[in-house]
């Protein structure tokens, strides 16, 4: 584990060396070396085993899936599935309820906790997550990536563009590990209250939709080329449903008009999720869309969005959850990443300007504000030992190639 601004784990470094490491961020005492790298890799291997066990639980127990969805909502869907599981496992091991994570911050104090006037306390152990490594692959590496099923984009001159070629362990710290200026985690609900209510937009009288999010959700649906209608129950294409998405010649979303404001928001978010998850486009192309998976993804996205916005989500149903997956961990991982990715995109659309410098987003997410310490090239074994943790100068780093293990980025794996 990394310690705040120290060069190695506390049990391996004398006090005098820890103090020197604190004054020289990223410095490594002479006593550390391959052993620290192996110890860090062993920690991450154990975390990966724990992640696999958590995925297996999610595949077989609906309640564990619901708990995962609630954790995604709590962090505004900022983290990949692997990182979400890593953080929750480490937090449980430490007996804390995490609220917000950021890296230590750069020397210019424009990133991480330093940007917010807060300092990580000396001796605090960092949480570990995966961060992508960007580089321009050689032609040989491009061929290997393509053979592994990873698309290789090229520029106008035909050269491979910079892309994710691997992942390395990154350090981040929880709010409770810091001292300094007052800090309130910027939840989606708070950001919308500040940006929407601050513009003095009309507010609904019932108070069930305090930031007027329904209108924004409708705008997102219309931007996808669909007409939105609030209709009486049982009319139009609804039947007995609360909402329906019609595709083909008529691209139409209908939602019951007689529900509460919160219910209309939840149903509208559910229908938007069907569109954003690719269920409509897949059906239009003739692909087979499993109804159980489609409903699990749409309902889970709606739950994340509504919970992040501060709505009461206790009525969330797990009726569809994962019975269709038959315990297939990779299918569950793919479904979970689709939920996380689509939720994040919707929340970003609803909270413009939400761009804090938090590591751990998967490639393809916007904004992508990776710490500057993430290397631009994949290190060899010797160079890898010299790489300090981005937030704490930890020597115990591990690198995984893209498309393997905890580094799997299933962005785009929609159905």
mmCIF file of C-alpha atoms in Angstrom:
data_model
loop_
_atom_site.group_PDB
_atom_site.id
_atom_site.type_symbol
_atom_site.label_atom_id
_atom_site.label_comp_id
_atom_site.label_asym_id
_atom_site.label_seq_id
_atom_site.Cartn_x
_atom_site.Cartn_y
_atom_site.Cartn_z
ATOM 1 C CA UNK A 1 0.000 0.000 0.000
ATOM 2 C CA UNK A 2 1.126 3.531 -0.619
ATOM 3 C CA UNK A 3 1.503 5.991 2.206
ATOM 4 C CA UNK A 4 0.971 9.711 1.940
ATOM 5 C CA UNK A 5 4.027 11.258 0.288
ATOM 6 C CA UNK A 6 6.338 8.439 1.270
ATOM 7 C CA UNK A 7 8.467 6.317 -0.986
ATOM 8 C CA UNK A 8 7.509 2.871 0.299
ATOM 9 C CA UNK A 9 5.271 0.926 2.581
ATOM 10 C CA UNK A 10 5.594 1.976 6.236
ATOM 11 C CA UNK A 11 6.673 -1.435 7.475
ATOM 12 C CA UNK A 12 9.637 -1.472 5.053
ATOM 13 C CA UNK A 13 10.993 2.049 5.483
ATOM 14 C CA UNK A 14 12.833 3.555 8.503
ATOM 15 C CA UNK A 15 11.378 6.760 9.926
ATOM 16 C CA UNK A 16 14.242 8.934 8.669
ATOM 17 C CA UNK A 17 13.762 7.637 5.145
ATOM 18 C CA UNK A 18 10.001 8.180 5.309
ATOM 19 C CA UNK A 19 10.641 11.785 6.301
ATOM 20 C CA UNK A 20 13.013 12.284 3.367
ATOM 21 C CA UNK A 21 10.393 10.766 1.073
ATOM 22 C CA UNK A 22 7.812 13.197 2.447
ATOM 23 C CA UNK A 23 9.942 16.152 1.413
ATOM 24 C CA UNK A 24 10.690 14.753 -2.039
ATOM 25 C CA UNK A 25 7.526 13.405 -3.591
ATOM 26 C CA UNK A 26 8.187 10.294 -5.637
ATOM 27 C CA UNK A 27 11.651 9.656 -4.126
ATOM 28 C CA UNK A 28 12.399 6.055 -3.239
ATOM 29 C CA UNK A 29 14.613 5.031 -0.331
ATOM 30 C CA UNK A 30 17.533 2.831 -1.313
ATOM 31 C CA UNK A 31 16.108 -0.075 0.684
ATOM 32 C CA UNK A 32 13.166 -0.532 -1.673
ATOM 33 C CA UNK A 33 13.320 -2.393 -4.958
ATOM 34 C CA UNK A 34 11.932 -5.472 -6.623
ATOM 35 C CA UNK A 35 10.517 -6.727 -3.319
ATOM 36 C CA UNK A 36 8.210 -3.707 -3.078
ATOM 37 C CA UNK A 37 7.075 -4.199 -6.662
ATOM 38 C CA UNK A 38 6.311 -7.863 -5.971
ATOM 39 C CA UNK A 39 4.484 -6.966 -2.757
ATOM 40 C CA UNK A 40 2.379 -4.371 -4.592
ATOM 41 C CA UNK A 41 1.598 -6.833 -7.371
ATOM 42 C CA UNK A 42 0.596 -9.429 -4.770
ATOM 43 C CA UNK A 43 -1.798 -6.925 -3.168
ATOM 44 C CA UNK A 44 -3.397 -6.223 -6.530
ATOM 45 C CA UNK A 45 -3.637 -9.920 -7.370
ATOM 46 C CA UNK A 46 -5.503 -10.424 -4.100
ATOM 47 C CA UNK A 47 -7.768 -7.467 -4.866
ATOM 48 C CA UNK A 48 -8.479 -8.977 -8.288
ATOM 49 C CA UNK A 49 -9.407 -12.277 -6.640
ATOM 50 C CA UNK A 50 -11.723 -10.346 -4.319
ATOM 51 C CA UNK A 51 -13.242 -8.557 -7.338
ATOM 52 C CA UNK A 52 -13.899 -11.877 -9.046
ATOM 53 C CA UNK A 53 -15.576 -13.164 -5.890
ATOM 54 C CA UNK A 54 -17.744 -10.029 -5.737
ATOM 55 C CA UNK A 55 -18.726 -10.470 -9.394
ATOM 56 C CA UNK A 56 -19.632 -14.085 -8.708
ATOM 57 C CA UNK A 57 -21.847 -12.894 -5.865
ATOM 58 C CA UNK A 58 -23.486 -10.315 -8.115
ATOM 59 C CA UNK A 59 -24.106 -13.028 -10.713
ATOM 60 C CA UNK A 60 -25.866 -15.270 -8.233
ATOM 61 C CA UNK A 61 -27.550 -12.934 -5.739
ATOM 62 C CA UNK A 62 -29.827 -10.054 -6.837
ATOM 63 C CA UNK A 63 -29.297 -8.158 -3.574
ATOM 64 C CA UNK A 64 -25.559 -7.924 -4.273
ATOM 65 C CA UNK A 65 -26.310 -6.472 -7.713
ATOM 66 C CA UNK A 66 -28.580 -3.864 -6.133
ATOM 67 C CA UNK A 67 -25.841 -2.982 -3.622
ATOM 68 C CA UNK A 68 -23.388 -2.540 -6.501
ATOM 69 C CA UNK A 69 -25.817 -0.259 -8.347
ATOM 70 C CA UNK A 70 -26.269 1.834 -5.195
ATOM 71 C CA UNK A 71 -22.482 2.189 -4.849
ATOM 72 C CA UNK A 72 -22.225 3.309 -8.479
ATOM 73 C CA UNK A 73 -24.892 5.936 -7.786
ATOM 74 C CA UNK A 74 -23.108 7.153 -4.653
ATOM 75 C CA UNK A 75 -20.042 8.083 -6.736
ATOM 76 C CA UNK A 76 -21.919 9.439 -9.733
ATOM 77 C CA UNK A 77 -20.780 6.467 -11.872
ATOM 78 C CA UNK A 78 -17.258 7.955 -12.013
ATOM 79 C CA UNK A 79 -15.391 4.663 -11.736
ATOM 80 C CA UNK A 80 -15.100 1.608 -13.951
ATOM 81 C CA UNK A 81 -16.560 -1.638 -12.651
ATOM 82 C CA UNK A 82 -13.121 -2.919 -11.633
ATOM 83 C CA UNK A 83 -12.251 0.293 -9.798
ATOM 84 C CA UNK A 84 -15.677 0.522 -8.161
ATOM 85 C CA UNK A 85 -15.209 -2.984 -6.781
ATOM 86 C CA UNK A 86 -11.601 -2.292 -5.770
ATOM 87 C CA UNK A 87 -12.583 0.800 -3.797
ATOM 88 C CA UNK A 88 -15.538 -0.863 -2.069
ATOM 89 C CA UNK A 89 -13.437 -3.882 -1.092
ATOM 90 C CA UNK A 90 -10.619 -1.748 0.330
ATOM 91 C CA UNK A 91 -13.098 0.478 2.178
ATOM 92 C CA UNK A 92 -14.788 -2.561 3.720
ATOM 93 C CA UNK A 93 -11.415 -3.922 4.835
ATOM 94 C CA UNK A 94 -10.718 -0.610 6.594
ATOM 95 C CA UNK A 95 -14.194 -0.350 8.077
ATOM 96 C CA UNK A 96 -15.047 3.024 6.541
ATOM 97 C CA UNK A 97 -17.903 4.358 4.442
ATOM 98 C CA UNK A 98 -16.211 6.213 1.573
ATOM 99 C CA UNK A 99 -17.563 9.563 0.427
ATOM 100 C CA UNK A 100 -15.119 10.977 -2.120
ATOM 101 C CA UNK A 101 -11.706 10.122 -3.577
ATOM 102 C CA UNK A 102 -8.997 12.265 -5.161
ATOM 103 C CA UNK A 103 -5.246 11.827 -5.739
ATOM 104 C CA UNK A 104 -2.780 13.724 -3.564
ATOM 105 C CA UNK A 105 -2.290 16.466 -6.136
ATOM 106 C CA UNK A 106 0.564 17.928 -8.150
ATOM 107 C CA UNK A 107 3.210 20.356 -6.982
ATOM 108 C CA UNK A 108 1.418 23.237 -8.697
ATOM 109 C CA UNK A 109 -1.572 22.583 -6.389
ATOM 110 C CA UNK A 110 -4.022 22.646 -9.305
ATOM 111 C CA UNK A 111 -5.107 19.026 -8.991
ATOM 112 C CA UNK A 112 -6.177 16.459 -6.422
ATOM 113 C CA UNK A 113 -6.750 17.328 -2.785
ATOM 114 C CA UNK A 114 -4.176 20.128 -2.915
ATOM 115 C CA UNK A 115 -6.405 21.943 -5.385
ATOM 116 C CA UNK A 116 -9.093 22.047 -2.699
ATOM 117 C CA UNK A 117 -6.759 23.251 0.032
ATOM 118 C CA UNK A 118 -6.596 19.884 1.763
ATOM 119 C CA UNK A 119 -3.559 17.810 2.718
ATOM 120 C CA UNK A 120 -3.353 14.039 3.079
ATOM 121 C CA UNK A 121 -2.283 13.237 6.634
ATOM 122 C CA UNK A 122 1.194 11.763 7.037
ATOM 123 C CA UNK A 123 1.152 7.970 7.194
ATOM 124 C CA UNK A 124 -2.253 7.497 5.532
ATOM 125 C CA UNK A 125 -2.451 4.439 3.290
ATOM 126 C CA UNK A 126 -3.573 5.122 -0.261
ATOM 127 C CA UNK A 127 -6.417 3.290 -1.937
ATOM 128 C CA UNK A 128 -5.327 1.590 -5.149
ATOM 129 C CA UNK A 129 -7.165 1.733 -8.461
ATOM 130 C CA UNK A 130 -6.326 1.061 -12.108
ATOM 131 C CA UNK A 131 -5.384 3.960 -14.398
ATOM 132 C CA UNK A 132 -4.860 3.648 -18.172
ATOM 133 C CA UNK A 133 -1.463 3.982 -19.849
ATOM 134 C CA UNK A 134 -1.536 5.885 -23.147
ATOM 135 C CA UNK A 135 1.040 5.432 -25.893
ATOM 136 C CA UNK A 136 1.363 5.189 -29.653
ATOM 137 C CA UNK A 137 1.790 1.472 -30.384
ATOM 138 C CA UNK A 138 4.356 0.268 -32.878
ATOM 139 C CA UNK A 139 3.122 -1.554 -35.965
ATOM 140 C CA UNK A 140 4.006 -4.853 -34.305
ATOM 141 C CA UNK A 141 2.055 -3.909 -31.178
ATOM 142 C CA UNK A 142 -0.836 -2.655 -33.317
ATOM 143 C CA UNK A 143 -0.985 -6.050 -34.994
ATOM 144 C CA UNK A 144 -1.011 -7.765 -31.599
ATOM 145 C CA UNK A 145 -3.786 -5.493 -30.340
ATOM 146 C CA UNK A 146 -5.850 -6.112 -33.467
ATOM 147 C CA UNK A 147 -5.336 -9.870 -33.147
ATOM 148 C CA UNK A 148 -6.630 -9.649 -29.566
ATOM 149 C CA UNK A 149 -9.809 -7.950 -30.788
ATOM 150 C CA UNK A 150 -8.835 -4.405 -29.781
ATOM 151 C CA UNK A 151 -9.427 -1.896 -32.605
ATOM 152 C CA UNK A 152 -6.432 0.243 -33.555
ATOM 153 C CA UNK A 153 -7.311 3.770 -34.691
ATOM 154 C CA UNK A 154 -5.013 5.525 -37.155
ATOM 155 C CA UNK A 155 -4.365 9.162 -37.992
ATOM 156 C CA UNK A 156 -4.488 10.795 -41.431
ATOM 157 C CA UNK A 157 -0.938 9.562 -42.140
ATOM 158 C CA UNK A 158 -1.861 5.977 -41.339
ATOM 159 C CA UNK A 159 0.045 5.847 -38.045
ATOM 160 C CA UNK A 160 -1.587 4.281 -34.988
ATOM 161 C CA UNK A 161 -2.893 7.015 -32.697
ATOM 162 C CA UNK A 162 -2.167 7.090 -28.986
ATOM 163 C CA UNK A 163 -4.437 4.707 -27.160
ATOM 164 C CA UNK A 164 -4.743 2.636 -24.022
ATOM 165 C CA UNK A 165 -2.146 -0.128 -24.150
ATOM 166 C CA UNK A 166 -2.230 -1.151 -20.514
ATOM 167 C CA UNK A 167 -3.154 -0.191 -16.993
ATOM 168 C CA UNK A 168 -1.078 0.580 -13.940
ATOM 169 C CA UNK A 169 -1.845 0.849 -10.254
ATOM 170 C CA UNK A 170 -2.692 4.403 -9.203
ATOM 171 C CA UNK A 171 -3.067 5.923 -5.736
ATOM 172 C CA UNK A 172 -6.053 7.871 -4.480
ATOM 173 C CA UNK A 173 -7.153 9.065 -1.040
ATOM 174 C CA UNK A 174 -10.535 9.307 0.659
ATOM 175 C CA UNK A 175 -11.852 12.542 2.145
ATOM 176 C CA UNK A 176 -11.533 11.198 5.699
ATOM 177 C CA UNK A 177 -7.763 10.845 5.161
ATOM 178 C CA UNK A 178 -7.313 14.591 4.616
ATOM 179 C CA UNK A 179 -7.288 17.806 6.648
ATOM 180 C CA UNK A 180 -7.663 21.403 5.543
ATOM 181 C CA UNK A 181 -10.234 23.701 4.006
ATOM 182 C CA UNK A 182 -13.919 22.747 4.332
ATOM 183 C CA UNK A 183 -14.962 20.402 1.525
ATOM 184 C CA UNK A 184 -18.399 19.140 0.552
ATOM 185 C CA UNK A 185 -18.355 16.284 -1.996
ATOM 186 C CA UNK A 186 -19.771 17.627 -5.282
ATOM 187 C CA UNK A 187 -22.657 15.209 -5.700
ATOM 188 C CA UNK A 188 -24.758 15.324 -8.847
ATOM 189 C CA UNK A 189 -27.667 16.705 -6.821
ATOM 190 C CA UNK A 190 -25.569 19.554 -5.384
ATOM 191 C CA UNK A 191 -24.095 20.432 -8.782
ATOM 192 C CA UNK A 192 -27.562 20.655 -10.346
ATOM 193 C CA UNK A 193 -28.925 22.706 -7.459
ATOM 194 C CA UNK A 194 -26.040 25.132 -7.849
ATOM 195 C CA UNK A 195 -26.188 25.410 -11.660
ATOM 196 C CA UNK A 196 -29.928 25.065 -12.304
ATOM 197 C CA UNK A 197 -31.558 26.695 -9.304
ATOM 198 C CA UNK A 198 -28.881 29.366 -9.425
ATOM 199 C CA UNK A 199 -30.167 30.372 -12.861
ATOM 200 C CA UNK A 200 -33.610 30.986 -11.321
ATOM 201 C CA UNK A 201 -35.408 28.503 -13.555
ATOM 202 C CA UNK A 202 -39.063 27.827 -12.690
ATOM 203 C CA UNK A 203 -39.427 25.162 -10.008
ATOM 204 C CA UNK A 204 -42.300 22.646 -9.801
ATOM 205 C CA UNK A 205 -44.730 23.309 -6.979
ATOM 206 C CA UNK A 206 -44.797 19.763 -5.612
ATOM 207 C CA UNK A 207 -41.067 19.759 -4.835
ATOM 208 C CA UNK A 208 -40.627 16.203 -6.164
ATOM 209 C CA UNK A 209 -38.266 17.401 -8.894
ATOM 210 C CA UNK A 210 -36.279 20.192 -7.204
ATOM 211 C CA UNK A 211 -33.848 20.713 -10.098
ATOM 212 C CA UNK A 212 -36.371 20.326 -12.928
ATOM 213 C CA UNK A 213 -34.502 17.308 -14.313
ATOM 214 C CA UNK A 214 -37.490 15.893 -16.208
ATOM 215 C CA UNK A 215 -37.234 18.608 -18.842
ATOM 216 C CA UNK A 216 -33.525 17.866 -19.285
ATOM 217 C CA UNK A 217 -34.190 14.127 -19.670
ATOM 218 C CA UNK A 218 -36.823 14.905 -22.297
ATOM 219 C CA UNK A 219 -34.290 17.081 -24.132
ATOM 220 C CA UNK A 220 -31.802 14.181 -24.157
ATOM 221 C CA UNK A 221 -34.449 11.839 -25.578
ATOM 222 C CA UNK A 222 -35.361 14.340 -28.281
ATOM 223 C CA UNK A 223 -31.665 14.737 -29.141
ATOM 224 C CA UNK A 224 -31.652 11.009 -29.945
ATOM 225 C CA UNK A 225 -34.330 11.615 -32.587
ATOM 226 C CA UNK A 226 -37.360 10.512 -30.559
ATOM 227 C CA UNK A 227 -40.577 12.400 -29.864
ATOM 228 C CA UNK A 228 -41.563 12.465 -26.184
ATOM 229 C CA UNK A 229 -45.167 12.406 -24.972
ATOM 230 C CA UNK A 230 -46.841 12.356 -21.556
ATOM 231 C CA UNK A 231 -50.058 10.404 -22.102
ATOM 232 C CA UNK A 232 -52.981 9.111 -20.001
ATOM 233 C CA UNK A 233 -52.556 5.585 -18.579
ATOM 234 C CA UNK A 234 -53.461 2.814 -21.002
ATOM 235 C CA UNK A 235 -53.502 5.116 -24.016
ATOM 236 C CA UNK A 236 -51.303 5.184 -27.100
ATOM 237 C CA UNK A 237 -48.734 2.377 -27.034
ATOM 238 C CA UNK A 238 -48.603 2.107 -23.238
ATOM 239 C CA UNK A 239 -50.959 -0.706 -22.429
ATOM 240 C CA UNK A 240 -50.384 -1.488 -18.742
ATOM 241 C CA UNK A 241 -46.836 -0.092 -18.722
ATOM 242 C CA UNK A 242 -45.577 3.122 -17.130
ATOM 243 C CA UNK A 243 -43.532 3.939 -20.207
ATOM 244 C CA UNK A 244 -42.672 2.611 -23.645
ATOM 245 C CA UNK A 245 -40.152 3.286 -26.406
ATOM 246 C CA UNK A 246 -41.448 2.774 -29.938
ATOM 247 C CA UNK A 247 -38.936 2.464 -32.767
ATOM 248 C CA UNK A 248 -39.147 1.984 -36.495
ATOM 249 C CA UNK A 249 -41.098 4.432 -38.631
ATOM 250 C CA UNK A 250 -42.407 6.087 -35.455
ATOM 251 C CA UNK A 251 -39.612 6.978 -33.040
ATOM 252 C CA UNK A 252 -41.599 7.729 -29.933
ATOM 253 C CA UNK A 253 -41.271 7.626 -26.145
ATOM 254 C CA UNK A 254 -44.491 7.688 -24.137
ATOM 255 C CA UNK A 255 -44.713 8.008 -20.338
ATOM 256 C CA UNK A 256 -47.779 7.966 -18.090
ATOM 257 C CA UNK A 257 -48.811 11.504 -17.207
ATOM 258 C CA UNK A 258 -50.661 10.663 -13.980
ATOM 259 C CA UNK A 259 -47.657 9.583 -11.888
ATOM 260 C CA UNK A 260 -45.802 11.708 -9.370
ATOM 261 C CA UNK A 261 -42.979 13.912 -10.593
ATOM 262 C CA UNK A 262 -40.481 11.403 -9.205
ATOM 263 C CA UNK A 263 -42.187 8.521 -11.018
ATOM 264 C CA UNK A 264 -42.195 10.414 -14.301
ATOM 265 C CA UNK A 265 -38.480 11.122 -13.889
ATOM 266 C CA UNK A 266 -37.698 7.466 -13.122
ATOM 267 C CA UNK A 267 -39.724 6.166 -16.062
ATOM 268 C CA UNK A 268 -38.281 8.744 -18.458
ATOM 269 C CA UNK A 269 -34.743 7.864 -17.325
ATOM 270 C CA UNK A 270 -35.576 4.179 -17.880
ATOM 271 C CA UNK A 271 -36.693 4.812 -21.473
ATOM 272 C CA UNK A 272 -33.660 7.021 -22.174
ATOM 273 C CA UNK A 273 -31.481 4.194 -20.860
ATOM 274 C CA UNK A 274 -33.001 1.764 -23.371
ATOM 275 C CA UNK A 275 -31.923 4.144 -26.142
ATOM 276 C CA UNK A 276 -28.463 4.905 -24.743
ATOM 277 C CA UNK A 277 -27.687 1.252 -23.925
ATOM 278 C CA UNK A 278 -28.156 0.374 -27.582
ATOM 279 C CA UNK A 279 -31.259 -1.770 -27.155
ATOM 280 C CA UNK A 280 -33.189 0.160 -29.798
ATOM 281 C CA UNK A 281 -30.387 0.240 -32.371
ATOM 282 C CA UNK A 282 -29.716 -3.463 -31.806
ATOM 283 C CA UNK A 283 -33.368 -4.313 -32.380
ATOM 284 C CA UNK A 284 -33.441 -2.154 -35.510
ATOM 285 C CA UNK A 285 -30.439 -4.022 -36.908
ATOM 286 C CA UNK A 286 -32.182 -7.336 -36.349
ATOM 287 C CA UNK A 287 -29.950 -8.392 -33.459
ATOM 288 C CA UNK A 288 -31.484 -10.486 -30.727
ATOM 289 C CA UNK A 289 -31.969 -8.437 -27.565
ATOM 290 C CA UNK A 290 -32.504 -10.456 -24.377
ATOM 291 C CA UNK A 291 -35.402 -8.795 -22.608
ATOM 292 C CA UNK A 292 -34.087 -9.704 -19.159
ATOM 293 C CA UNK A 293 -30.718 -8.105 -19.794
ATOM 294 C CA UNK A 294 -32.256 -5.068 -21.493
ATOM 295 C CA UNK A 295 -34.602 -4.437 -18.570
ATOM 296 C CA UNK A 296 -31.843 -5.014 -16.009
ATOM 297 C CA UNK A 297 -29.627 -2.459 -17.734
ATOM 298 C CA UNK A 298 -32.381 0.122 -18.238
ATOM 299 C CA UNK A 299 -33.764 -0.198 -14.708
ATOM 300 C CA UNK A 300 -30.277 -0.112 -13.177
ATOM 301 C CA UNK A 301 -29.298 3.002 -15.153
ATOM 302 C CA UNK A 302 -32.526 4.700 -14.073
ATOM 303 C CA UNK A 303 -31.764 3.750 -10.461
ATOM 304 C CA UNK A 304 -28.231 5.187 -10.642
ATOM 305 C CA UNK A 305 -29.420 8.424 -12.254
ATOM 306 C CA UNK A 306 -32.322 8.931 -9.847
ATOM 307 C CA UNK A 307 -30.292 8.045 -6.755
ATOM 308 C CA UNK A 308 -27.489 10.392 -7.816
ATOM 309 C CA UNK A 309 -30.076 13.152 -8.254
ATOM 310 C CA UNK A 310 -31.401 12.592 -4.732
ATOM 311 C CA UNK A 311 -34.694 10.862 -5.529
ATOM 312 C CA UNK A 312 -36.136 8.187 -3.274
ATOM 313 C CA UNK A 313 -35.182 4.914 -4.989
ATOM 314 C CA UNK A 314 -36.460 2.438 -2.415
ATOM 315 C CA UNK A 315 -39.031 1.178 -4.909
ATOM 316 C CA UNK A 316 -36.260 -0.035 -7.234
ATOM 317 C CA UNK A 317 -37.191 -3.494 -8.435
ATOM 318 C CA UNK A 318 -34.762 -6.370 -8.770
ATOM 319 C CA UNK A 319 -37.380 -8.528 -10.482
ATOM 320 C CA UNK A 320 -35.363 -8.696 -13.692
ATOM 321 C CA UNK A 321 -31.960 -8.741 -12.102
ATOM 322 C CA UNK A 322 -29.538 -11.301 -13.454
ATOM 323 C CA UNK A 323 -31.711 -14.407 -13.557
ATOM 324 C CA UNK A 324 -30.999 -14.383 -17.279
ATOM 325 C CA UNK A 325 -27.223 -14.360 -16.722
ATOM 326 C CA UNK A 326 -27.150 -17.923 -15.331
ATOM 327 C CA UNK A 327 -24.145 -17.067 -13.149
ATOM 328 C CA UNK A 328 -21.942 -16.030 -16.103
ATOM 329 C CA UNK A 329 -19.405 -13.642 -14.515
ATOM 330 C CA UNK A 330 -18.212 -12.102 -17.775
ATOM 331 C CA UNK A 331 -21.792 -11.461 -18.857
ATOM 332 C CA UNK A 332 -22.449 -9.808 -15.500
ATOM 333 C CA UNK A 333 -19.262 -7.733 -15.837
ATOM 334 C CA UNK A 334 -20.326 -6.618 -19.329
ATOM 335 C CA UNK A 335 -23.800 -5.695 -18.092
ATOM 336 C CA UNK A 336 -22.341 -3.851 -15.090
ATOM 337 C CA UNK A 337 -19.957 -1.836 -17.275
ATOM 338 C CA UNK A 338 -22.785 -0.915 -19.658
ATOM 339 C CA UNK A 339 -24.825 0.336 -16.693
ATOM 340 C CA UNK A 340 -21.863 2.284 -15.312
ATOM 341 C CA UNK A 341 -20.893 3.796 -18.663
ATOM 342 C CA UNK A 342 -24.395 4.839 -19.742
ATOM 343 C CA UNK A 343 -25.202 6.220 -16.282
ATOM 344 C CA UNK A 344 -22.026 8.290 -16.346
ATOM 345 C CA UNK A 345 -22.811 9.729 -19.772
ATOM 346 C CA UNK A 346 -26.334 10.699 -18.736
ATOM 347 C CA UNK A 347 -25.148 12.266 -15.471
ATOM 348 C CA UNK A 348 -22.486 14.238 -17.333
ATOM 349 C CA UNK A 349 -25.153 15.495 -19.736
ATOM 350 C CA UNK A 350 -27.232 16.562 -16.731
ATOM 351 C CA UNK A 351 -24.329 18.232 -14.905
ATOM 352 C CA UNK A 352 -22.225 20.210 -17.396
ATOM 353 C CA UNK A 353 -18.974 21.378 -15.889
ATOM 354 C CA UNK A 354 -18.580 18.345 -13.603
ATOM 355 C CA UNK A 355 -14.892 17.837 -14.407
ATOM 356 C CA UNK A 356 -13.023 17.236 -11.157
ATOM 357 C CA UNK A 357 -9.594 15.630 -11.460
ATOM 358 C CA UNK A 358 -10.572 12.198 -10.279
ATOM 359 C CA UNK A 359 -8.649 9.238 -11.711
ATOM 360 C CA UNK A 360 -10.139 5.923 -12.683
ATOM 361 C CA UNK A 361 -12.525 6.679 -15.540
ATOM 362 C CA UNK A 362 -12.328 4.218 -18.368
ATOM 363 C CA UNK A 363 -11.102 5.380 -21.772
ATOM 364 C CA UNK A 364 -13.880 6.906 -23.814
ATOM 365 C CA UNK A 365 -15.504 8.638 -20.877
ATOM 366 C CA UNK A 366 -15.652 12.408 -20.917
ATOM 367 C CA UNK A 367 -14.151 14.195 -19.205
ATOM 368 C CA UNK A 368 -10.957 12.143 -18.919
ATOM 369 C CA UNK A 369 -8.666 13.965 -16.499
ATOM 370 C CA UNK A 370 -5.971 11.419 -15.777
ATOM 371 C CA UNK A 371 -3.133 12.549 -13.494
ATOM 372 C CA UNK A 372 -0.041 13.803 -15.299
ATOM 373 C CA UNK A 373 2.040 11.162 -13.527
ATOM 374 C CA UNK A 374 0.431 8.352 -15.551
ATOM 375 C CA UNK A 375 3.269 7.306 -17.879
ATOM 376 C CA UNK A 376 2.931 7.737 -21.622
ATOM 377 C CA UNK A 377 4.792 4.524 -22.351
ATOM 378 C CA UNK A 378 4.546 0.994 -21.039
ATOM 379 C CA UNK A 379 7.568 0.454 -18.787
ATOM 380 C CA UNK A 380 9.769 -2.612 -18.897
ATOM 381 C CA UNK A 381 10.440 -4.523 -15.681
ATOM 382 C CA UNK A 382 13.363 -2.318 -14.644
ATOM 383 C CA UNK A 383 11.662 0.969 -15.452
ATOM 384 C CA UNK A 384 8.464 -0.179 -13.787
ATOM 385 C CA UNK A 385 10.252 -0.392 -10.444
ATOM 386 C CA UNK A 386 11.113 3.292 -10.685
ATOM 387 C CA UNK A 387 7.534 4.443 -11.153
ATOM 388 C CA UNK A 388 6.080 5.927 -7.979
ATOM 389 C CA UNK A 389 2.386 5.902 -7.163
ATOM 390 C CA UNK A 390 0.851 8.956 -8.769
ATOM 391 C CA UNK A 391 -0.482 10.280 -5.501
ATOM 392 C CA UNK A 392 1.968 8.957 -2.972
ATOM 393 C CA UNK A 393 5.264 7.972 -4.571
ATOM 394 C CA UNK A 394 4.652 4.294 -3.888
ATOM 395 C CA UNK A 395 7.060 1.846 -5.490
ATOM 396 C CA UNK A 396 4.604 -1.046 -5.480
ATOM 397 C CA UNK A 397 3.170 -0.626 -8.963
ATOM 398 C CA UNK A 398 1.703 -3.171 -11.323
ATOM 399 C CA UNK A 399 0.960 -2.903 -15.016
ATOM 400 C CA UNK A 400 -1.523 -4.949 -16.998
ATOM 401 C CA UNK A 401 -1.956 -4.986 -20.771
ATOM 402 C CA UNK A 402 -5.263 -3.692 -22.072
ATOM 403 C CA UNK A 403 -7.950 -6.334 -22.295
ATOM 404 C CA UNK A 404 -6.808 -8.540 -19.421
ATOM 405 C CA UNK A 405 -7.928 -9.147 -15.869
ATOM 406 C CA UNK A 406 -8.849 -6.133 -13.776
ATOM 407 C CA UNK A 407 -7.970 -3.863 -16.664
ATOM 408 C CA UNK A 408 -10.811 -5.082 -18.856
ATOM 409 C CA UNK A 409 -12.544 -2.034 -20.314
ATOM 410 C CA UNK A 410 -15.870 -3.191 -21.674
ATOM 411 C CA UNK A 411 -16.851 0.206 -23.001
ATOM 412 C CA UNK A 412 -19.204 -0.305 -25.910
ATOM 413 C CA UNK A 413 -20.275 -3.794 -24.848
ATOM 414 C CA UNK A 414 -23.966 -2.919 -25.169
ATOM 415 C CA UNK A 415 -26.864 -5.035 -26.333
#
